[in-house]
Amino acid sequence: MQGRVTKIMNMKPPEILSLLEEASGTKLYERKKDSAMKTLAKKQTKLEEIDELMNTELLPTLQKLEKQCEQSHEFAMTSQKNERLRRLCVAHDYMSTRRLIESGEAELAAMVAEIQELEKQKTDLEAEAADKASDIAALLTEKEIQQGGEVKELQQQADDLAKKLTEDKTNYKNKQDLLKSEQASMTSLQQQLTELNQNELAAKVEAATAARDQAAADLQAAEHGVEAATRELAGAETGDGRDESNKSLQERLADAQNAQTAADAECKAADIKHKHLSKQAAEHRKSLASKDKEATGLRQAFDKAQQQVDKCRQSLQGLNYDAAAAEQLEEVRRTEQAAVRKAKEEVEVLASHVSGTDFMYRDPERGWDRSRVKGVVAKLVRVKDPATATALEVAAGGRLYQVVVDTDRTAKALLENGQLQKRVTIIPLNKVKYSETSPSVLANAARLGSGRAQPALQLVGYEPDVEAAIKYTFGQAFVCQDSGTAKKLAFAKEVNQRCITLEGDDFNPNGLLTGGSRGAGNSLLLRLHELLQAEDSLAQHTQRLQQAENQLAQMAPVAKQYQKLQQELELQQHNLELLQGRMQGSECHQLAEALAATEAQLAAAQQEAAAAAGKKKEMVELAKRLEKEIADFSKDHDKRVKTAQAKLKAAKQAVEAARKLLRKREAELAEAAAERDAAAGERGQLELQATATQAAIDVLSAEVEKLKAAVEASTASHKEAAAALDAKRARLRECDSEIRGLEKERQKVLKDVQDIEVEKKRKENKLSERRKESSSSADHLRRLEQEYDWVPCEKANFGKGEYDFERQDAAAIFRDFEETERRLKDLKEHGGIQRQAELMYRRNKEEVEGLQAKRKQVEDDRAQINNVIQQLDEKKRLALEETWKQVDGDFNAIFSTLLPGTAARLTPPEGGTFLDGLEVRVAFGGTWKESLTELSGGQRSLLALSLVLALCRFKPAPIYILDEVDAALDLNHTQNIGAMIKQHFPQSQFIVVSLKEGMFNNANVIFRTKFVDGVSTVTRTVNDSAHQQRGSRENAVGGGSKASQRGAAGRQALRESNRG
């Protein structure tokens, strides 16, 4: 029993709600709802099937047919436009050819004249080249003569003078070192002399002098003390009471009385001033009281304004907004915006310098994947070291401008349909062939080059997918730091590879050497490297700018509120300042200030009066003391004389001690002076040493000057010889420069001759071509008239009306014609002409519309099913609510019967409804318990029994069996169970198994079991008291004839209930 009680008491709110659902019979609504949900799922499946059919088949087909219809119309319109443009292009071609024929004769004559002029220029330049060659020979002769004897002789002379200059400099340096040593000794002596003049001896004499002067001053003070003690002794002996001030008692009494009178006058003046100021303060207070209302109003307004200011400040502090951080972010944004603009400009400028590496093309096919074209080689590499850019550019050569694509099919499509604007060489990655440098060659190059040579491939960075193209471009070349290393590696058998120096000199093992001046600024790879760096910088600044803007955007709402509050704060502060100025300028404020000043003066007057009174009191006491002393003077005469004599004796002893100290200080001064004089002798010796050292310094200085002059003379002679040698060498360099200049000019002339020869041949070829073109142009006109039958009829109108090409852009007409040709080709290739497209489109559209109607019907059915589900949920809720209310009432009634003075309820959880679950709440004497754990075991048993019986009351059964439900209860609770059954279940029968007498009192019939002689025996007893109390009620404990009849009746009612 207790286990079942615990199970019921531990039920969660949803579990108790499930008991009510079972009692109310709402399973029918659940079954109907499940059926509706299954139907709804079928409708949803139908919708998904319709959607899938429309989205995967019908709609794509419809769109495709619609596109085919549009392409069919486009093909017809484009064909008409193409035919019109074709006639215009043919007319323009006819007119151009005819003009070419007309202008051909004059152009041919001009070409012949140009060829003759070129021949004349060639002859003149050949003569000029011969003159340059003779000048070069003369300069070579002069150079050989000068290199013979003059230069060698001057070189020998310069070497001899250099040796002599070195010896003179060495002697000069040695003498200088010796002079510096003597000068250091002189400095040391001067320092010692300075120390003897200024340091300890002078300070010691000065200290001794000061001590002597102090002792003399102490002696003088002691002598004055003897004089004062002598005067006091004389006053005591004569009887006038003089003291150290040499004034008698009468004189001192007179001074005290005069001071008393003066203090009395000061007291009276202070009292008068105090009364006047008190009166003035009272008048100010009265005036201020009359203005109190005005002052209060101003003060209240001021306090209110101060509160507004404080409120604004608190609001600002509560925003948690960092104005300094926002300003810093704003500054970062401005800085980064400027940096981004500058970086963009730099990128644009650098991009314009490398515009030649852009590869422009049009998609050769519909749906073309542009990732198939990797780009120009120069843009696919990144130079690791800018110093090697020139060498890498020479190593790559023209391959830098070649275009890398993924396959040969892509290359073919670009060449045929890419509308390329210039000739290009394409590298397909699947077809490119390259040879890699063997590891042995790399090892030999590293050994022979001693780290001054690297494979070109290692000096560039690239993506893995274009590795084949990069190896093809840079594969077998080495970059060397100098020409010596390049030459050594290029012609070494172990390497035998092409080598390029950092300056761009090319050493080819085949014997071809290429070099000369190359401008660093013209390096394509260097400019691309700078462009990449500029783009990286732009990306970094753009990212930082975006971060700053994002942070400012996050702070914007708070910043706006902060600015608004800041403005309000400034306004309130200004208002506060105005009120403060108004208060300070008001009459009440001025009165308050005047009152404060008056009160301060009053306090000062009180202090003066107190000071005067104190002084007066002091003088009165002094006068009384002097009067008493005068009165008592004759009595204490002997005592006063003895005191004065003692003072005099002490003063004389002090004088004697001061004289001894003075003599001691004078002896110390004499000793310090003697030490100073001895130091003066030592100083004389130091001065003699300093004089000798200075003489040595003078001699060495003279020698240094002589050696300096000798060094300067040798330097001048050496410079003169070096200048003569440099002049000769400069002349040799001038000869070399002149030879190089003449050779350069001669080569330039020869190049001009070659250029003229090339130009002459080009002119001759062009003349031949023009003659052929003139002949072919006439043939072309005849072919146009034969190919287009409308040309002979319309050629008279060429240049007029629609054929007037001066008013039209002929290039645009040809571009439009080519565009229409390509478009017609595309339409034909991609199935653009579909005759049955419109008919199929209409059929498909009708099918789609029919499916859409079916879909709408299914959606309507689904909405109706959802409505039915909502109605079922509402009915279930109402049934549950009715069950809850009835069970709650029965639960309370049964429990209060079992435990009088209590109450029990089924309540929803806090913050929820009864659909979220129900909790059991118990009250004792009107006080509701917080938890059921506060109940005893018997109370919990009665509570669980009350809940079960209350559920049974909702749909009562004809018979119930209770098995020892009172096992854990005391007698009172057992009797209450019997009374509760009779009271609340009058229409039902109960069979109760119990061992307690309290239950027997309420039974109609009692069956008792016991062992008799080892055999279980059952006895039946009719409870007369129960029959008398209840009459013919149906309640029974046990059974009998009436109980059997009621049991039969109950079983019949149960069967009828089950059938219903």
Coordinates of C-alpha atoms in Angstrom, one line a residue, residues 454-880:
Q454 CA 70.8 30.2 -58.2
P455 CA 68.4 28.5 -60.6
A456 CA 66.0 31.0 -61.9
L457 CA 63.1 28.7 -61.0
Q458 CA 64.0 29.1 -57.3
L459 CA 63.7 32.9 -57.4
V460 CA 60.0 33.0 -58.3
G461 CA 56.9 32.0 -56.6
Y462 CA 53.9 30.5 -58.4
E463 CA 50.8 28.3 -57.9
P464 CA 51.1 24.5 -58.2
D465 CA 48.6 24.3 -61.1
V466 CA 50.8 26.4 -63.4
E467 CA 54.1 24.7 -62.5
A468 CA 54.6 23.2 -66.0
A469 CA 54.4 26.6 -67.7
I470 CA 56.7 28.2 -65.2
K471 CA 59.3 25.5 -65.6
Y472 CA 59.0 25.9 -69.4
T473 CA 59.6 29.6 -69.0
F474 CA 62.5 29.6 -66.5
G475 CA 63.6 26.0 -66.4
Q476 CA 67.2 25.8 -67.5
A477 CA 68.6 29.2 -66.6
F478 CA 70.8 30.4 -63.7
V479 CA 70.9 33.9 -62.2
C480 CA 74.4 34.9 -61.1
Q481 CA 75.5 37.9 -59.0
D482 CA 78.3 39.0 -61.3
S483 CA 79.5 38.4 -64.8
G484 CA 82.6 36.4 -63.7
T485 CA 80.4 33.7 -62.1
A486 CA 78.0 33.7 -65.1
K487 CA 80.8 33.3 -67.5
K488 CA 82.5 30.6 -65.4
L489 CA 79.2 28.5 -65.1
A490 CA 78.0 29.0 -68.7
F491 CA 81.2 27.6 -70.3
A492 CA 82.0 25.0 -67.6
K493 CA 81.6 21.4 -68.9
E494 CA 80.0 20.4 -65.6
V495 CA 77.2 23.0 -65.9
N496 CA 77.0 24.3 -69.6
Q497 CA 73.7 26.2 -69.0
R498 CA 72.5 29.6 -69.8
C499 CA 73.5 32.2 -67.2
I500 CA 72.3 35.8 -66.6
T501 CA 73.8 38.4 -64.3
L502 CA 71.8 40.7 -62.1
E503 CA 72.4 43.5 -64.6
G504 CA 70.8 41.4 -67.4
D505 CA 74.0 40.2 -69.2
D506 CA 73.2 36.9 -70.9
F507 CA 75.9 34.2 -71.3
N508 CA 74.8 31.4 -73.6
P509 CA 76.9 28.2 -73.9
N510 CA 76.4 28.4 -77.6
G511 CA 78.7 31.4 -77.7
L512 CA 76.1 34.1 -77.9
L513 CA 76.7 36.9 -75.4
T514 CA 74.1 39.7 -74.9
G515 CA 74.5 42.7 -72.6
G516 CA 74.6 46.4 -72.3
S517 CA 72.7 49.1 -70.4
R518 CA 69.2 48.2 -69.2
G519 CA 67.1 50.7 -67.3
A520 CA 65.9 49.3 -64.0
G521 CA 62.7 51.2 -64.3
N522 CA 61.8 49.4 -67.5
S523 CA 61.7 45.9 -65.8
L524 CA 58.3 44.4 -66.2
L525 CA 58.6 41.9 -63.3
L526 CA 59.8 44.7 -61.0
R527 CA 56.8 46.8 -61.9
L528 CA 54.5 43.7 -61.3
H529 CA 56.2 43.1 -58.0
E530 CA 55.5 46.7 -57.0
L531 CA 51.9 46.3 -58.2
L532 CA 51.4 43.2 -56.0
Q533 CA 52.9 45.0 -53.0
A534 CA 50.6 48.0 -53.6
E535 CA 47.6 45.6 -53.9
D536 CA 48.5 43.9 -50.6
S537 CA 48.9 47.3 -48.9
L538 CA 45.5 48.3 -50.3
A539 CA 43.9 45.1 -49.0
Q540 CA 45.4 45.6 -45.5
H541 CA 44.2 49.3 -45.4
T542 CA 40.8 48.3 -46.7
Q543 CA 40.5 45.6 -44.0
R544 CA 41.5 48.0 -41.2
L545 CA 39.0 50.6 -42.6
Q546 CA 36.2 48.0 -42.7
Q547 CA 37.0 47.0 -39.1
A548 CA 36.9 50.6 -37.9
E549 CA 33.6 51.3 -39.8
N550 CA 32.1 48.1 -38.3
Q551 CA 33.0 49.2 -34.8
L552 CA 31.7 52.7 -35.4
A553 CA 28.5 51.3 -36.8
Q554 CA 28.1 49.2 -33.7
M555 CA 28.7 52.3 -31.5
A556 CA 26.5 54.5 -33.7
P557 CA 23.2 54.1 -31.8
V558 CA 24.9 54.7 -28.4
A559 CA 27.0 57.6 -29.9
K560 CA 23.8 59.3 -31.2
Q561 CA 22.3 59.0 -27.8
Y562 CA 25.5 60.2 -26.1
Q563 CA 25.6 63.2 -28.4
K564 CA 22.0 64.0 -27.6
L565 CA 22.7 63.7 -23.8
Q566 CA 25.9 65.7 -24.2
Q567 CA 24.0 68.6 -25.8
E568 CA 21.3 68.4 -23.2
L569 CA 24.1 68.5 -20.5
E570 CA 25.7 71.5 -22.0
L571 CA 22.3 73.2 -22.2
Q572 CA 21.6 72.4 -18.5
Q573 CA 25.1 73.6 -17.5
H574 CA 24.6 76.8 -19.3
N575 CA 21.2 77.3 -17.6
L576 CA 22.9 76.5 -14.2
E577 CA 25.6 79.1 -14.9
L578 CA 22.9 81.7 -15.7
L579 CA 21.1 80.9 -12.5
Q580 CA 24.3 81.2 -10.5
G581 CA 25.1 84.6 -12.1
R582 CA 21.6 85.7 -11.4
M583 CA 21.9 84.6 -7.7
Q584 CA 25.2 86.4 -7.4
G585 CA 23.8 89.6 -8.9
S586 CA 20.7 89.5 -6.8
E587 CA 20.1 91.9 -3.8
C588 CA 19.7 89.0 -1.4
H589 CA 23.1 87.6 -2.4
Q590 CA 24.7 91.0 -1.9
L591 CA 23.0 91.3 1.5
A592 CA 24.3 87.8 2.4
E593 CA 27.8 88.7 1.5
A594 CA 27.6 92.0 3.4
L595 CA 26.3 90.0 6.5
A596 CA 29.1 87.5 6.2
A597 CA 31.7 90.4 6.0
T598 CA 30.1 92.1 9.0
E599 CA 30.1 88.9 11.0
A600 CA 33.7 88.3 10.2
Q601 CA 34.6 91.9 11.4
L602 CA 32.5 91.2 14.5
A603 CA 34.5 88.1 15.2
A604 CA 37.7 90.0 14.7
A605 CA 36.5 92.7 17.1
Q606 CA 35.7 90.1 19.7
Q607 CA 39.1 88.6 19.3
E608 CA 40.7 92.1 19.7
A609 CA 38.6 92.7 22.8
A610 CA 39.6 89.4 24.3
A611 CA 43.3 90.1 23.5
A612 CA 43.1 93.6 25.1
A613 CA 41.3 92.1 28.2
G614 CA 44.0 89.4 28.5
K615 CA 46.8 92.0 28.2
K616 CA 45.0 94.2 30.8
K617 CA 44.7 91.3 33.2
E618 CA 48.4 90.4 32.7
M619 CA 49.4 94.0 33.4
V620 CA 47.2 94.2 36.5
E621 CA 48.8 91.0 37.8
L622 CA 52.3 92.3 37.0
A623 CA 51.6 95.6 38.8
K624 CA 50.3 93.7 41.8
R625 CA 53.3 91.5 41.8
L626 CA 55.6 94.5 41.6
E627 CA 53.7 96.4 44.4
K628 CA 54.0 93.3 46.5
E629 CA 57.7 93.0 45.7
I630 CA 58.2 96.7 46.6
A631 CA 56.4 96.1 49.8
D632 CA 58.4 92.9 50.6
F633 CA 61.7 94.3 49.3
S634 CA 63.0 95.4 52.7
K635 CA 62.1 92.1 54.2
D636 CA 64.0 90.0 51.6
H637 CA 67.0 92.2 51.3
D638 CA 69.6 89.7 52.4
K639 CA 68.1 87.0 50.3
R640 CA 68.1 89.2 47.2
V641 CA 71.8 90.2 47.8
K642 CA 72.8 86.6 48.1
T643 CA 70.9 85.7 44.9
A644 CA 72.6 88.6 43.0
Q645 CA 76.0 87.6 44.3
A646 CA 75.4 84.0 43.2
K647 CA 74.5 85.3 39.7
L648 CA 77.6 87.5 39.6
K649 CA 79.9 84.6 40.6
A650 CA 78.3 82.3 37.9
A651 CA 78.8 85.1 35.3
K652 CA 82.5 85.5 36.2
Q653 CA 83.0 81.8 35.9
A654 CA 81.4 81.9 32.4
V655 CA 83.8 84.7 31.4
E656 CA 86.8 82.7 32.5
A657 CA 85.6 79.6 30.5
A658 CA 85.0 81.8 27.5
R659 CA 88.6 83.3 27.7
K660 CA 90.1 79.7 27.9
L661 CA 88.1 78.7 24.8
L662 CA 89.2 81.8 23.0
R663 CA 92.9 81.1 23.7
K664 CA 92.4 77.5 22.4
R665 CA 90.7 78.7 19.2
E666 CA 93.5 81.2 18.6
A667 CA 96.1 78.4 18.9
E668 CA 94.2 76.3 16.4
L669 CA 94.1 79.2 14.0
A670 CA 97.9 79.7 14.3
E671 CA 98.5 76.0 13.6
A672 CA 96.3 76.1 10.5
A673 CA 98.1 79.2 9.3
A674 CA 101.5 77.4 9.8
E675 CA 100.3 74.5 7.6
R676 CA 99.1 76.9 5.0
D677 CA 102.6 78.5 4.9
A678 CA 104.3 75.1 4.6
A679 CA 102.1 74.3 1.7
A680 CA 103.2 77.6 0.1
G681 CA 106.8 76.2 0.1
E682 CA 105.7 73.0 -1.6
R683 CA 103.8 75.1 -4.2
G684 CA 107.1 76.9 -5.0
Q685 CA 108.8 73.6 -5.9
L686 CA 105.8 72.6 -8.0
E687 CA 106.0 75.9 -9.9
L688 CA 109.7 75.2 -10.7
Q689 CA 108.8 71.8 -12.1
A690 CA 106.0 73.4 -14.1
T691 CA 108.5 75.9 -15.5
A692 CA 110.9 73.2 -16.7
T693 CA 108.0 71.2 -18.2
Q694 CA 106.7 74.2 -20.0
A695 CA 110.2 74.8 -21.5
A696 CA 110.3 71.1 -22.7
I697 CA 106.8 71.6 -24.2
D698 CA 108.0 74.7 -26.1
V699 CA 111.0 72.8 -27.6
L700 CA 108.8 69.9 -28.6
S701 CA 106.2 72.3 -30.1
A702 CA 108.9 73.9 -32.3
E703 CA 110.0 70.4 -33.5
V704 CA 106.4 69.4 -34.2
E705 CA 105.9 72.5 -36.2
K706 CA 109.0 71.8 -38.3
L707 CA 107.9 68.2 -38.9
K708 CA 104.4 69.4 -39.7
A709 CA 105.9 71.7 -42.3
A710 CA 107.9 68.8 -43.7
V711 CA 104.8 66.6 -43.9
E712 CA 102.8 69.4 -45.6
A713 CA 105.7 69.9 -48.2
S714 CA 105.8 66.1 -48.8
T715 CA 102.0 66.0 -49.1
A716 CA 102.1 68.9 -51.6
S717 CA 104.8 67.2 -53.7
H718 CA 102.9 63.9 -53.6
K719 CA 99.7 65.5 -54.6
E720 CA 101.4 67.4 -57.4
A721 CA 102.9 64.1 -58.7
A722 CA 99.6 62.3 -58.2
A723 CA 97.8 65.1 -60.0
A724 CA 100.2 64.9 -63.0
L725 CA 99.7 61.1 -63.0
D726 CA 95.9 61.5 -62.7
A727 CA 96.0 64.0 -65.6
K728 CA 97.8 61.5 -67.8
R729 CA 95.4 58.8 -66.8
A730 CA 92.5 61.2 -67.3
R731 CA 93.7 61.9 -70.8
L732 CA 93.9 58.1 -71.4
R733 CA 90.4 57.8 -70.1
E734 CA 89.3 60.7 -72.3
C735 CA 90.9 58.8 -75.2
D736 CA 89.0 55.7 -74.2
S737 CA 85.8 57.7 -73.8
E738 CA 86.3 59.4 -77.2
I739 CA 87.1 56.1 -78.8
R740 CA 83.9 54.6 -77.2
G741 CA 81.9 57.6 -78.2
L742 CA 83.2 57.5 -81.8
E743 CA 82.7 53.8 -82.0
K744 CA 79.2 54.2 -80.6
E745 CA 78.5 56.9 -83.2
R746 CA 80.0 54.7 -85.9
Q747 CA 77.8 51.8 -84.8
K748 CA 74.9 54.1 -84.7
V749 CA 75.6 55.3 -88.2
L750 CA 76.0 51.7 -89.4
K751 CA 72.8 50.8 -87.6
D752 CA 71.1 53.8 -89.4
V753 CA 72.6 52.4 -92.7
Q754 CA 71.0 49.0 -91.9
D755 CA 67.8 50.7 -90.9
I756 CA 67.7 52.6 -94.1
E757 CA 68.5 49.4 -96.0
V758 CA 65.6 47.6 -94.2
E759 CA 63.3 50.6 -94.8
K760 CA 64.3 50.6 -98.5
K761 CA 63.5 46.9 -98.8
R762 CA 60.3 47.5 -96.9
K763 CA 59.4 50.3 -99.3
E764 CA 60.2 48.2 -102.3
N765 CA 58.1 45.3 -100.9
K766 CA 55.3 47.7 -100.2
L767 CA 55.6 49.1 -103.7
S768 CA 55.4 45.7 -105.1
E769 CA 52.4 44.9 -102.8
R770 CA 50.7 48.2 -103.8
R771 CA 51.0 47.3 -107.5
K772 CA 49.6 43.8 -106.7
E773 CA 46.8 45.4 -104.6
S774 CA 46.0 47.8 -107.4
S775 CA 45.6 44.9 -109.7
S776 CA 43.7 42.8 -107.2
S777 CA 41.4 45.7 -106.3
A778 CA 40.0 45.8 -109.8
D779 CA 39.5 42.0 -109.7
H780 CA 37.8 42.5 -106.3
L781 CA 35.3 45.1 -107.7
R782 CA 34.4 42.7 -110.5
R783 CA 33.9 39.8 -108.0
L784 CA 31.6 42.0 -105.8
E785 CA 29.5 42.9 -108.9
Q786 CA 29.3 39.2 -109.9
E787 CA 28.6 37.9 -106.3
Y788 CA 26.0 40.5 -105.4
D789 CA 23.6 41.2 -108.3
W790 CA 22.2 44.3 -106.6
V791 CA 25.6 46.1 -106.6
P792 CA 25.5 47.2 -110.3
C793 CA 22.1 48.7 -109.8
E794 CA 22.9 50.4 -106.5
K795 CA 26.5 51.5 -107.0
A796 CA 25.4 54.8 -108.3
N797 CA 23.8 55.6 -104.9
F798 CA 27.0 54.6 -102.9
G799 CA 28.0 57.6 -100.8
K800 CA 24.4 58.9 -100.6
G801 CA 21.4 58.3 -98.4
E802 CA 21.8 55.1 -96.3
Y803 CA 25.2 54.5 -98.1
D804 CA 26.6 57.8 -96.9
F805 CA 29.4 56.6 -94.7
E806 CA 30.7 60.0 -93.8
R807 CA 27.6 60.4 -91.5
Q808 CA 27.9 56.8 -90.2
D809 CA 30.5 54.9 -88.3
A810 CA 31.8 52.3 -90.7
A811 CA 33.7 50.5 -88.0
A812 CA 30.5 50.3 -85.9
I813 CA 28.6 48.9 -88.9
F814 CA 31.2 46.2 -89.4
R815 CA 31.2 45.3 -85.7
D816 CA 27.4 45.1 -85.7
F817 CA 27.6 42.8 -88.8
E818 CA 30.1 40.5 -87.1
E819 CA 28.0 40.5 -84.0
T820 CA 24.9 39.5 -85.9
E821 CA 26.8 36.8 -87.8
R822 CA 28.1 35.3 -84.5
R823 CA 24.6 35.5 -83.0
L824 CA 23.0 33.7 -85.9
K825 CA 25.7 31.1 -85.8
D826 CA 25.1 30.6 -82.0
L827 CA 21.4 30.3 -82.5
K828 CA 21.8 27.7 -85.2
E829 CA 24.4 25.7 -83.2
H830 CA 22.3 25.7 -80.0
G831 CA 19.0 24.8 -81.5
G832 CA 17.6 28.3 -81.7
I833 CA 15.2 27.5 -84.6
Q834 CA 12.4 25.4 -83.3
R835 CA 9.2 25.5 -85.5
Q836 CA 7.0 23.6 -83.0
A837 CA 8.2 25.5 -79.9
E838 CA 5.1 27.8 -79.6
L839 CA 2.6 24.9 -79.9
M840 CA 4.5 22.8 -77.3
Y841 CA 4.8 25.9 -75.1
R842 CA 1.0 26.3 -75.1
R843 CA 0.3 22.7 -74.3
N844 CA 2.8 22.6 -71.4
K845 CA 1.4 25.8 -70.0
E846 CA -2.1 24.4 -69.9
E847 CA -0.8 21.2 -68.1
V848 CA 1.0 23.4 -65.6
E849 CA -2.2 25.5 -64.9
G850 CA -4.2 22.2 -64.4
L851 CA -1.7 21.0 -61.9
Q852 CA -1.8 24.3 -60.1
A853 CA -5.6 24.1 -59.8
K854 CA -5.2 20.5 -58.3
R855 CA -2.6 21.8 -55.9
K856 CA -4.9 24.6 -54.7
Q857 CA -7.7 22.0 -54.1
V858 CA -5.3 19.9 -52.0
E859 CA -4.2 22.9 -50.0
D860 CA -7.9 23.8 -49.3
D861 CA -8.5 20.2 -48.1
R862 CA -5.4 20.4 -45.9
A863 CA -6.6 23.7 -44.4
Q864 CA -10.0 22.1 -43.7
I865 CA -8.3 19.1 -41.9
N866 CA -6.3 21.5 -39.8
N867 CA -9.5 23.2 -38.8
V868 CA -11.0 19.8 -37.8
I869 CA -7.9 19.1 -35.7
Q870 CA -8.2 22.4 -33.9
Q871 CA -11.9 21.6 -33.2
L872 CA -10.9 18.2 -31.7
D873 CA -8.3 19.9 -29.6
E874 CA -10.8 22.4 -28.3
K875 CA -13.3 19.6 -27.4
K876 CA -10.6 17.7 -25.6
R877 CA -9.7 20.8 -23.7
L878 CA -13.3 21.4 -22.6
A879 CA -13.8 17.7 -21.6
L880 CA -10.6 17.8 -19.6

